[in-house]
Coordinates of C-alpha atoms in Angstrom, one line a residue:
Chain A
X1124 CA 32.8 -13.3 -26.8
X1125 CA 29.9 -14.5 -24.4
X1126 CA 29.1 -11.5 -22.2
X1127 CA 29.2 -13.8 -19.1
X1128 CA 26.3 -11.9 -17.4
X1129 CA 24.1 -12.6 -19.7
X1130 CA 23.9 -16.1 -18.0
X1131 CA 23.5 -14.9 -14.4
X1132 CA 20.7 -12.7 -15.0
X1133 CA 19.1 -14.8 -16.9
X1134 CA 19.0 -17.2 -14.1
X1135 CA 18.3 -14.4 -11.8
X1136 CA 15.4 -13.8 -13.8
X1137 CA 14.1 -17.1 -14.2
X1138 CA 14.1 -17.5 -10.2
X1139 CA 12.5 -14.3 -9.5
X1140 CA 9.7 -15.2 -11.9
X1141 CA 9.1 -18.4 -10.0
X1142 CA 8.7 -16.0 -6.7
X1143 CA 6.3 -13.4 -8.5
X1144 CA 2.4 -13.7 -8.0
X1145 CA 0.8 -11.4 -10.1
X1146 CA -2.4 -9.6 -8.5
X1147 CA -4.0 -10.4 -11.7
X1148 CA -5.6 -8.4 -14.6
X1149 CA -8.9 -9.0 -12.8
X1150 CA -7.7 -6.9 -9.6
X1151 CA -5.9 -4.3 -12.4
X1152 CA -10.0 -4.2 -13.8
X1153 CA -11.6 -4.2 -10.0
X1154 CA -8.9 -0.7 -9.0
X1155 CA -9.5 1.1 -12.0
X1156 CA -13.5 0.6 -11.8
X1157 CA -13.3 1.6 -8.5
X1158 CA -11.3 4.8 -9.4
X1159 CA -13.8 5.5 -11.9
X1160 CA -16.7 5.4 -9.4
X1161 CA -14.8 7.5 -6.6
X1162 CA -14.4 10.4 -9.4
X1163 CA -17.5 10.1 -10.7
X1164 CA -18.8 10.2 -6.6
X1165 CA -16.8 13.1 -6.4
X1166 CA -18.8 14.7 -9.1
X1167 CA -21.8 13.9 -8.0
X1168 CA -20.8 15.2 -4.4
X1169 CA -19.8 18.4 -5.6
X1170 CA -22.9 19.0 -8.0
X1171 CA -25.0 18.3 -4.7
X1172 CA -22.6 20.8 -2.7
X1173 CA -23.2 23.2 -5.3
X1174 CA -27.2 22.7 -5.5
X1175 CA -27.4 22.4 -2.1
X1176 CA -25.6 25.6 -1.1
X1177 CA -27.9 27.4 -3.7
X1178 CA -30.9 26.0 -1.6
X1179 CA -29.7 26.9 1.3
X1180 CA -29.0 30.5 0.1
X1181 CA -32.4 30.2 -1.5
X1182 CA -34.1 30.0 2.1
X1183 CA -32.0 32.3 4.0
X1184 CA -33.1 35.1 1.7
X1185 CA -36.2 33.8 2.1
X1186 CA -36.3 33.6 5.9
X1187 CA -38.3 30.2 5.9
X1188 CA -38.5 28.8 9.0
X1189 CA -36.9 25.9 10.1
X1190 CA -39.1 23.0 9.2
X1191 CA -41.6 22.3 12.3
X1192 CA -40.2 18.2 11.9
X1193 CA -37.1 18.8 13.1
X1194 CA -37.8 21.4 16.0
X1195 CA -40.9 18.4 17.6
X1196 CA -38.0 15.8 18.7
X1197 CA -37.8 15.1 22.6
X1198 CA -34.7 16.5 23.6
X1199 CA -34.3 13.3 25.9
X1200 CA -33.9 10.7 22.9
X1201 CA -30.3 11.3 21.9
X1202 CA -29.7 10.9 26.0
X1203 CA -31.6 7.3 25.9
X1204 CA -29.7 6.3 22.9
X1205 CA -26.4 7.6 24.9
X1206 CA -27.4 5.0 27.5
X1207 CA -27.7 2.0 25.7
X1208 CA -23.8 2.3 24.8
X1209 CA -20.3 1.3 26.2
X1210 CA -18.7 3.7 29.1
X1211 CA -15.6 4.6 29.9
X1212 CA -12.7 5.0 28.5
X1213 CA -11.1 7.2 25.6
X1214 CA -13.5 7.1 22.8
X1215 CA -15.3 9.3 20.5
X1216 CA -19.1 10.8 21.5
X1217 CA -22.3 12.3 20.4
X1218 CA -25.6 12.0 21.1
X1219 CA -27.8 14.0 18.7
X1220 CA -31.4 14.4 17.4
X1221 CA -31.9 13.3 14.3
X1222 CA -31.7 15.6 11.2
X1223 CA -31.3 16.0 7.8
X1224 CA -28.0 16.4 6.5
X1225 CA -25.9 15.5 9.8
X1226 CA -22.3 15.1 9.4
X1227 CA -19.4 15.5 12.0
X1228 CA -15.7 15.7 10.9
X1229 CA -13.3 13.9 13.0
X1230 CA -8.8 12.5 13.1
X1231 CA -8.5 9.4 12.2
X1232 CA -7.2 6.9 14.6
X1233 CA -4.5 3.4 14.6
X1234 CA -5.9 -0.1 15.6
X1235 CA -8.7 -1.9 15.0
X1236 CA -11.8 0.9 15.5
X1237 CA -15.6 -0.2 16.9
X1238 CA -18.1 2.1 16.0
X1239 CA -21.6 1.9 18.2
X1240 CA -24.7 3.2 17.2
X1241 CA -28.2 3.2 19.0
X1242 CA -31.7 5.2 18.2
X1243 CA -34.0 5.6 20.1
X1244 CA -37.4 6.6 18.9
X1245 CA -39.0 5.8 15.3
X1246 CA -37.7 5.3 12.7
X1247 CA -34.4 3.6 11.3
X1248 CA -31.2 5.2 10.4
X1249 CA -28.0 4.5 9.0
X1250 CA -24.2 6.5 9.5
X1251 CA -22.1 5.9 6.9
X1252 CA -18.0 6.3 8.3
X1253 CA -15.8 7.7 5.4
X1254 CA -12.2 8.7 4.9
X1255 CA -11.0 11.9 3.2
X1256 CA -8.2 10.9 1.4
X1257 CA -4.7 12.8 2.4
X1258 CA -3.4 15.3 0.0
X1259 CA -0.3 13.1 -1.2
X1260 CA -2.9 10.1 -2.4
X1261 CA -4.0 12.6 -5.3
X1262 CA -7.3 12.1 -4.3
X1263 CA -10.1 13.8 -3.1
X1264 CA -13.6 11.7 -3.3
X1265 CA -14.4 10.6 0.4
X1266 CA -14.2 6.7 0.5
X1267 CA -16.4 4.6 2.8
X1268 CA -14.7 2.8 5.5
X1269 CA -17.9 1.5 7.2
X1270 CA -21.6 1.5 7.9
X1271 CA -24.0 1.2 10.7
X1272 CA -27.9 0.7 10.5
X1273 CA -30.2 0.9 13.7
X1274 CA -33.1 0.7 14.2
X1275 CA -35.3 3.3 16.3
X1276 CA -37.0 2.3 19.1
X1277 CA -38.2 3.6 22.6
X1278 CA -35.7 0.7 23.9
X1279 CA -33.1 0.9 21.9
X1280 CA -30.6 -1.7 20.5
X1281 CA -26.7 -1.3 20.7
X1282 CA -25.1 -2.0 16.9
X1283 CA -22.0 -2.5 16.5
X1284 CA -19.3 -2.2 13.6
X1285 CA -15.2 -2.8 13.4
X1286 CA -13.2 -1.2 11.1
X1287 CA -10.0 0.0 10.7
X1288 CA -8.6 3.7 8.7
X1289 CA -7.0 2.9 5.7
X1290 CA -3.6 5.1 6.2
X1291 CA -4.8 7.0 3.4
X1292 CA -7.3 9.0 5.2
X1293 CA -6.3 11.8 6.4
X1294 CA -9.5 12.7 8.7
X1295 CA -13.1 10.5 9.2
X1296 CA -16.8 12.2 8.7
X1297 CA -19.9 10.0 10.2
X1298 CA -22.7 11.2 8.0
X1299 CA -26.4 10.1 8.3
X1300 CA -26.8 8.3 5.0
X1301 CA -30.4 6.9 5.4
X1302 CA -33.3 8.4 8.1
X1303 CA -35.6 9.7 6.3
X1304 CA -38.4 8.5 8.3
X1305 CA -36.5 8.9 11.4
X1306 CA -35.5 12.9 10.8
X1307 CA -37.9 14.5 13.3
X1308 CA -39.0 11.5 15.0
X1309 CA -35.5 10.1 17.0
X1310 CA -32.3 10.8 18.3
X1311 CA -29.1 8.8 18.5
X1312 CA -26.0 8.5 19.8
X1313 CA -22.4 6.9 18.4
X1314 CA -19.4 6.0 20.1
X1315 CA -16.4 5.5 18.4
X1316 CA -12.9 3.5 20.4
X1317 CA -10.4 1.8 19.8
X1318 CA -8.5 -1.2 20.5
X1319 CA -5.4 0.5 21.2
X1320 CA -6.8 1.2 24.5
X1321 CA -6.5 5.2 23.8
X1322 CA -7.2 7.5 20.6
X1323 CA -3.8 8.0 18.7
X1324 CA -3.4 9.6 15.6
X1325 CA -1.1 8.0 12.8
X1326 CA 1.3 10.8 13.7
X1327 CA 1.8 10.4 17.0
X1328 CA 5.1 9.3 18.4
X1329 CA 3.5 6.6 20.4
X1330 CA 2.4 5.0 18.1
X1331 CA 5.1 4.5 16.0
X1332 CA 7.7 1.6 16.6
X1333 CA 10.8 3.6 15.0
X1334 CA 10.6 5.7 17.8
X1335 CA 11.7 3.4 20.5
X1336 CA 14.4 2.1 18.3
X1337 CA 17.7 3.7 18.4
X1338 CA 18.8 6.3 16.4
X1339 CA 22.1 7.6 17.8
X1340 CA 24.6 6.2 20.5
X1341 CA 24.3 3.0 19.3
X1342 CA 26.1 1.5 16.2
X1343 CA 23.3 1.3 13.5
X1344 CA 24.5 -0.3 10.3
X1345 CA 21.1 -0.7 9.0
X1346 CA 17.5 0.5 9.7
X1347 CA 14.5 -0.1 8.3
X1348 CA 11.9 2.5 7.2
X1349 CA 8.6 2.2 9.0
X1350 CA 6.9 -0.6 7.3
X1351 CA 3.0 -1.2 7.3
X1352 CA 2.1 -4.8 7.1
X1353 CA -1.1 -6.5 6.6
X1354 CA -2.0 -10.6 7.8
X1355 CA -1.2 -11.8 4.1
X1356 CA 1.8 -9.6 3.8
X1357 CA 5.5 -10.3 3.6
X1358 CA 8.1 -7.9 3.2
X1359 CA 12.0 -9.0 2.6
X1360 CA 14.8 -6.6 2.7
X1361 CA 18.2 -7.9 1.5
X1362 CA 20.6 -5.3 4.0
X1363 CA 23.7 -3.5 3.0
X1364 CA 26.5 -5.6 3.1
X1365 CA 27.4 -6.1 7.3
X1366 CA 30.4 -7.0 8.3
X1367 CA 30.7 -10.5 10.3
X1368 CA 30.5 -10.2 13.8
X1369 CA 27.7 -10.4 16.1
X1370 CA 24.9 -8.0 16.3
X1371 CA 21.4 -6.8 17.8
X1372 CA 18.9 -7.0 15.7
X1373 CA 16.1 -4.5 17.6
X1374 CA 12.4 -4.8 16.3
X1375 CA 9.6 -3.1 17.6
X1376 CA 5.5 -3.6 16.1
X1377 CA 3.0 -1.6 16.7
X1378 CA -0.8 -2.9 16.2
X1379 CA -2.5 -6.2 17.5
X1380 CA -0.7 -9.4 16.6
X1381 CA 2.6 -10.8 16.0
X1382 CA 5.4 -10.3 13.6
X1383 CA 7.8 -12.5 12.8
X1384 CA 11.2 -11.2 12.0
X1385 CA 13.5 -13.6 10.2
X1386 CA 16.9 -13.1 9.0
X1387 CA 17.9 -15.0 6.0
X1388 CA 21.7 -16.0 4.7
X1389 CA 20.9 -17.3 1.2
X1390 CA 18.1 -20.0 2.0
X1391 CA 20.0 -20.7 5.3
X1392 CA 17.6 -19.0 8.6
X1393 CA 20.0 -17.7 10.9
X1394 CA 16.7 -16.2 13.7
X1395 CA 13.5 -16.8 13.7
X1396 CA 11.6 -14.5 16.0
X1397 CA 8.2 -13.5 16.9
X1398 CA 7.9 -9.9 18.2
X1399 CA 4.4 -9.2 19.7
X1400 CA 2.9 -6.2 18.2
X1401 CA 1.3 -3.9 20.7
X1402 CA 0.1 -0.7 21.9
X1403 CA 2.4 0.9 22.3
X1404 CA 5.1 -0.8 20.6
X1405 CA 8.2 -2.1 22.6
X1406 CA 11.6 -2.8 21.7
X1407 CA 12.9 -6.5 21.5
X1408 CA 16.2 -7.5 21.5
X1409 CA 17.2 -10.5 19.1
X1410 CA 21.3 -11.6 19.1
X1411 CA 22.6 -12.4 15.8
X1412 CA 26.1 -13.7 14.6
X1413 CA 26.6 -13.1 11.0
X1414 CA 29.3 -14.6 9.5
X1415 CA 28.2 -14.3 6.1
X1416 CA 27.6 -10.3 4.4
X1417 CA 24.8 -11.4 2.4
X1418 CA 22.3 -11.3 4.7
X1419 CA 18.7 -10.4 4.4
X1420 CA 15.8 -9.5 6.9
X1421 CA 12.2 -11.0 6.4
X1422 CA 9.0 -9.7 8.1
X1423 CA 5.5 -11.7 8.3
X1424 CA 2.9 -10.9 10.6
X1425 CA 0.0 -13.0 11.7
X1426 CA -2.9 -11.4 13.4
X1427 CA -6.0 -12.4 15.5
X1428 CA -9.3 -13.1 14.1
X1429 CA -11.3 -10.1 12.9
X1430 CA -8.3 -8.1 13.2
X1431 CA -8.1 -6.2 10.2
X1432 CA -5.6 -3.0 10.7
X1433 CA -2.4 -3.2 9.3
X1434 CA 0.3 -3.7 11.8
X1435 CA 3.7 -0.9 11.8
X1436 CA 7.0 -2.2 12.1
X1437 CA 10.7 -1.2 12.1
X1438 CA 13.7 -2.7 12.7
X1439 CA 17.7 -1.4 13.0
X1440 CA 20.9 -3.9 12.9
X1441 CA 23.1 -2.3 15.9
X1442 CA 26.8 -4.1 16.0
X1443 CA 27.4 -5.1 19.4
Chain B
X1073 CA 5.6 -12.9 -27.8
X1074 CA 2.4 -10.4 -27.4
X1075 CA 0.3 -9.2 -30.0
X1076 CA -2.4 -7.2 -29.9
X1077 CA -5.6 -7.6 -31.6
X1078 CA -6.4 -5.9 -34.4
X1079 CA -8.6 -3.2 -35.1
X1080 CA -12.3 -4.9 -36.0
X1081 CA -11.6 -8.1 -35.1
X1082 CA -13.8 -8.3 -32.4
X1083 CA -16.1 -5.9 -30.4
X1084 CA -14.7 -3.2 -29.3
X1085 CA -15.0 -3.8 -25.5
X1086 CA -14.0 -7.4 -25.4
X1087 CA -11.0 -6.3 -27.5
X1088 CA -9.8 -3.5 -25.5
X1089 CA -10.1 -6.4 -22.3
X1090 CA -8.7 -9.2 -24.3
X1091 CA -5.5 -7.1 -25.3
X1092 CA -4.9 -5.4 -22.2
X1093 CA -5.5 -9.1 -20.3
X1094 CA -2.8 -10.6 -22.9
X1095 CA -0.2 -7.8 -22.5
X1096 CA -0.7 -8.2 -18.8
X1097 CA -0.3 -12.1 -18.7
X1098 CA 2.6 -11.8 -20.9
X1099 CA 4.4 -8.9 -19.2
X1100 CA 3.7 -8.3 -15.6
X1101 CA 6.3 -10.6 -14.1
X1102 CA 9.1 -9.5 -16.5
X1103 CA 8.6 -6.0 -15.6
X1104 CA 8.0 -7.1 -12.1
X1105 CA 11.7 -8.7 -11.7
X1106 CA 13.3 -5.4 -13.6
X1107 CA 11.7 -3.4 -11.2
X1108 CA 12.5 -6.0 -8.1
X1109 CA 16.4 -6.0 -9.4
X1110 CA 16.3 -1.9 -9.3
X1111 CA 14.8 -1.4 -6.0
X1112 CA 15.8 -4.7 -3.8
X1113 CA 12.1 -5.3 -2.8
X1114 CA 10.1 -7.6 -4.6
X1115 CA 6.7 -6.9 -2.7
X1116 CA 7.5 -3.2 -4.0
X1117 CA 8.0 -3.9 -7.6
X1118 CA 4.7 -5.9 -7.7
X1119 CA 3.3 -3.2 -6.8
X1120 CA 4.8 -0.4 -8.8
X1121 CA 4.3 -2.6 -12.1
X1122 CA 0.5 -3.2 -10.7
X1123 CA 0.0 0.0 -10.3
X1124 CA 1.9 0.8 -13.6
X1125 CA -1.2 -1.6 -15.5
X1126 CA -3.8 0.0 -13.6
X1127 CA -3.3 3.2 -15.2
X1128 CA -2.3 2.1 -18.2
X1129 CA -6.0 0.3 -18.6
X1130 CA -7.4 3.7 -17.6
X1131 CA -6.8 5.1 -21.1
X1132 CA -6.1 1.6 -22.2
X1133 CA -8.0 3.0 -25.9
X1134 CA -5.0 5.3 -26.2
X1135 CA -2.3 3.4 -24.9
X1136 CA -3.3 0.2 -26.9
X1137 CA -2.3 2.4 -30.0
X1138 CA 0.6 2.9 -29.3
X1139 CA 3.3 1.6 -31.3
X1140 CA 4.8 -0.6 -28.6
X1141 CA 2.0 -0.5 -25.1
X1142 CA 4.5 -2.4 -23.3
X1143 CA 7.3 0.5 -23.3
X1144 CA 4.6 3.1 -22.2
X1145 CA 3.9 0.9 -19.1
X1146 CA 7.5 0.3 -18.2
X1147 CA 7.9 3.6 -18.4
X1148 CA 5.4 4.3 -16.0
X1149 CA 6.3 1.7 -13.4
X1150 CA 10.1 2.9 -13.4
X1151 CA 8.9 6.8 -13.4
X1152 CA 7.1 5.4 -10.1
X1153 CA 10.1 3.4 -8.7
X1154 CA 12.2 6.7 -9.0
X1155 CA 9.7 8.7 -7.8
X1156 CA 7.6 10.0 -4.7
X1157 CA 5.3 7.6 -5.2
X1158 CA 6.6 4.6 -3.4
X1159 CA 6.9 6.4 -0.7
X1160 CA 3.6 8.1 -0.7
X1161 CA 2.2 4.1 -1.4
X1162 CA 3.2 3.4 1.8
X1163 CA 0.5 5.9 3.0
X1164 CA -2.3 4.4 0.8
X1165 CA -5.0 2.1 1.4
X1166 CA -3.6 -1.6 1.4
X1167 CA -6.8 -2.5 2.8
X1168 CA -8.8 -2.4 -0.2
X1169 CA -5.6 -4.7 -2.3
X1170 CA -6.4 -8.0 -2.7
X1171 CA -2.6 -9.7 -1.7
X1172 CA -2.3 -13.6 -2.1
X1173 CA -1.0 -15.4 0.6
X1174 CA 2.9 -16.2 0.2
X1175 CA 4.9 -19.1 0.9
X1176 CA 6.6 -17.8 4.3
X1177 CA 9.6 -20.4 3.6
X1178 CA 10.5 -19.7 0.3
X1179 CA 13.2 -16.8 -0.3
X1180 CA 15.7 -16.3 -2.7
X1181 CA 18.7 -18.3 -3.8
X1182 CA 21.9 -17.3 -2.9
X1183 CA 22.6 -16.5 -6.7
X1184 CA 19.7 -14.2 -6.9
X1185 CA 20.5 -12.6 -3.0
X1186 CA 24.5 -11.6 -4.5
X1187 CA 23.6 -10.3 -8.0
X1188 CA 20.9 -8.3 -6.8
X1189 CA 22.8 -7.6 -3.5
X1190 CA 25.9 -6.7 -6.3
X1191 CA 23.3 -4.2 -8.5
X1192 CA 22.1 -2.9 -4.9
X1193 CA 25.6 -1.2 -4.2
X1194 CA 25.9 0.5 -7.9
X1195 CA 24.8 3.9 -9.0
X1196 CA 21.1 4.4 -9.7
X1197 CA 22.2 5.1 -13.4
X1198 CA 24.7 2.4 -13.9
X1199 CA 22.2 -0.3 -12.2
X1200 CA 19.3 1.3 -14.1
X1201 CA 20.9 0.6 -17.3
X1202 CA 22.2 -3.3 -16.4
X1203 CA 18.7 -3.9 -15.8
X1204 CA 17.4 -2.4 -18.9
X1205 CA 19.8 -4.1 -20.7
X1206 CA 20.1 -7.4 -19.4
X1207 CA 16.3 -8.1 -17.8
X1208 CA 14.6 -5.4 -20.6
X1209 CA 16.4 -6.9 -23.2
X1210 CA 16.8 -2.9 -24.5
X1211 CA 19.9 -1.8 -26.8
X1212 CA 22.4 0.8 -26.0
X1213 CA 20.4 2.9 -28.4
X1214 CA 16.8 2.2 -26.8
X1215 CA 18.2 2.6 -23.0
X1216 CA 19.6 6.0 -24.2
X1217 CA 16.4 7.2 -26.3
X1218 CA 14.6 6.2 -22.8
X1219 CA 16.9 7.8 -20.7
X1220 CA 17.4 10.9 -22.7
X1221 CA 21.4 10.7 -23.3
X1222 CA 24.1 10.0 -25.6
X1223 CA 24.7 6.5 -26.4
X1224 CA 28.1 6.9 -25.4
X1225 CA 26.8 7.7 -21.8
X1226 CA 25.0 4.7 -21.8
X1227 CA 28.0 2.5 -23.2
X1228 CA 30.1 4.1 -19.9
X1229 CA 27.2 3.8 -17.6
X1230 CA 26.9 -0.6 -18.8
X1231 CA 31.0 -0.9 -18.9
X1232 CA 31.1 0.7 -15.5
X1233 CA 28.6 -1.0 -14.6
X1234 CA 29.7 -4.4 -15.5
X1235 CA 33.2 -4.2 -13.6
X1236 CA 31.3 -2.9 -10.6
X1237 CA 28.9 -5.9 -10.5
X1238 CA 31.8 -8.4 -11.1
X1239 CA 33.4 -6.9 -8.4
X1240 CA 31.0 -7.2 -6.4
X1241 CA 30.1 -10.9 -7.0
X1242 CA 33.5 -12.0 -6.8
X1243 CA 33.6 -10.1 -3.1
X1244 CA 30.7 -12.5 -2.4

């Protein structure tokens, strides 16, 4: 007897396929290179922890004096290079001389983040930005986020760099990666903000859209979990089964864009509705009469040029 | 059908990427809709069956060995769909993925929305097993050898399974 399921998957199948776009072999080739390099990094970090604790412990017992380069730089530099940047506002600051080995720990933020830089003195300099991975990635290898390069002067120049935290980054360290010629001779200053007008952690309830969305008093047949999208991203979730009737569908984005939130019977489009993604996200409203159970709930997002953080969105079906 | 080169045939490194470049071609978007008819999100399955490649090429040497590669990697992706790790994914770096743009317009026929709408509402077991079965193309005796039970359980877990899902689709 013909198992009649057999046919129905295997048009299932055949459909999804059509829908599928593999990343590719190449992208499998370009992660695990990249893997391999972070662990080898990691390596080579913690050999240089290693020797340079050694050294360090080398000179204590020694008592060597500081070396004379880094004690000769005018205290007013970092201040001049503090003036050549942005005011105001929530932001990150330091203004420091310049010196060997400089790194400062900091959280890591949402939104789009601008990084300044300015030197002033000789030289020419470059921070490096980089992530510590959270514990739950498995990782441990720091991971560049971004870069700035200035260039010393008595007038200095403001440079500027946008990024945004991958989510996988638990904290951000600005390190001097380049100076040499500059250790001893300048000091700088950095300033780090972000778009989303104040400094908000991943964690923090403003920040998140499934906190202005309802959890209790109002019938929720379905929620969402928090979703991150990116510009080329498009997430589909086919619900539960919901009864017919008429519903709320309530949608809230955070980030700098807009989502579009469409819900789906089949290939029919029942809404089509752009929520604006802001900080902080706000609740929108969207009425929807299904009369058909099989519905599903599509999300794309579309974002401003040189916008590159990921956008956070959640939604909940409330019958009405 | 994939095939994987043999032994000598060519130098080693272009071998190991020719095989695991064939066995990807071949294999990625069956696993991908096995995975997308377990867990309902298609964007999801890509990536657990990417992911699933990604470390199978890191000991690609050892895993090309293997009597059948292709098992070890669906192993792997379905160990990550019922795992932690889809949920820690949602915490890593998408910045660094390379995505293709979609077609915005383009979902899924109302054939596709109800079956996987119908395996959606089963037990993870039962709907783990119509999916092995019909989209894996495993036996009884290969879904139970995977899943580490009797074949009677599996047997019980398809036959339940199957009057669920027809119950379901005829509800729709």
């Amino acid at each position: 007897m013909t198992d009649p399921f057999e046919n129905l998957f295997a048009e299932a199948r055949i459909e999804a396929v059509r829908q599928i776009q593999p990343p590719g072999a190449v992208a499998a080739h370009q992660v695990v290179r990249r893997r391999r390099t972070v662990g080898l990094a990691a390596v080579a970090l913690a050999v240089l922890v290693v020797a340079g604790g050694s050294t360090l412990l080398a000179q204590q017992r020694s008592a060597a004096p500081a070396p004379a380069s880094t004690r000769s730089v005018d205290d007013g530099l970092p201040g001049i290079a503090r003036g050549k940047l942005a005011k105001g506002g929530p932001a990150i600051e330091a203004a420091d001389p310049v010196t060997a080995g400089y790194s400062r720990q900091y959280a890591t933020y949402v939104g789009n983040l601008t990084f300044e830089l300015a030197c002033a003195g000789k030289g020419r300099i470059t921070l490096v930005i980089e992530g510590i991975p959270n514990k739950e990635t498995g990782e441990s290898a720091p991971v560049e986020q971004a870069r700035a390069t200035a260039v010393c002067s008595a007038d200095p120049a403001r440079s500027a760099v946008r990024f945004s935290a991958s989510k996988a980054i638990s904290y951000l360290v600005v390190r001097l990666a380049d100076g040499t010629d500059a250790i001893g001779h300048a000091g700088f200053a950095y300033r780090l903000t972000s778009d989303a007008g104040v400094l908000m952690k991943p964690d923090d309830k403003r920040a998140d859209p499934g906190a202005v969305l309802p959890t209790t008093g109002e019938a929720v047949e379905a929620k969402s979990d928090l979703m991150w999208v990116h510009p080329i991203d498009l997430h589909m979730t086919e619900l539960p089964r919901l009864t017919p009737g008429t519903y709320q569908l309530a949608a809230a984005c955070g980030g700098s864009g807009v989502a579009t939130i469409q819900v789906r019977s089949g290939n029919r489009v029942l809404v089509n509705h752009d929520v604006p993604c802001q900080w902080q996200p706000k609740r929108a409203d969207i009425a929807v009469g299904v009369a058909d159970s099989s519905v599903s709930t599509w999300v794309a997002f579309r974002t401003p040029a040189g916008n590159t953080a990921p956008a956070r969105i959640a939604w909940a079906w409330i019958r009405a | 059908m994939t095939t994987i080169a043999e032994p000598g045939a060519l130098p080693a490194v272009h071998r190991d990427q020719l095989s695991f470049d064939e066995v990807y071609a071949a294999h990625y978007a069956d696993l991908t809709v096995q995975l997308y008819a377990y867990c309902g999100d298609r964007q999801e399955a890509q990536d657990l069956v990417q992911e699933a490649f990604c470390r199978a090429l890191s000991r690609w040497r050892t895993v090309a060995e293997y009597e059948d590669p292709i098992a070890w990697i669906r192993r792997v992706a379905w160990n990550l769909a019922v795992s932690g790790w889809r949920r820690r994914r949602t915490a890593l770096g998408f910045l660094s993925r390379q995505r293709r743009e979609e077609p915005a317009q383009e979902g899924p026929g109302p054939d596709r929305v109800a079956l996987f709408a119908a395996l959606a509402a089963l037990p993870a077991p039962q709907r783990r097993a119509l999916v092995l079965h019909y989209l894996a193309d495993l036996s009884v005796a290969e879904i139970a050898e995977r899943e580490s039970v009797p074949t009677g359980t599996v047997k019980s877990w398809l036959s339940r399974g199957r009057t669920a899902l027809a119950e379901e689709v005829r509800r729709d």
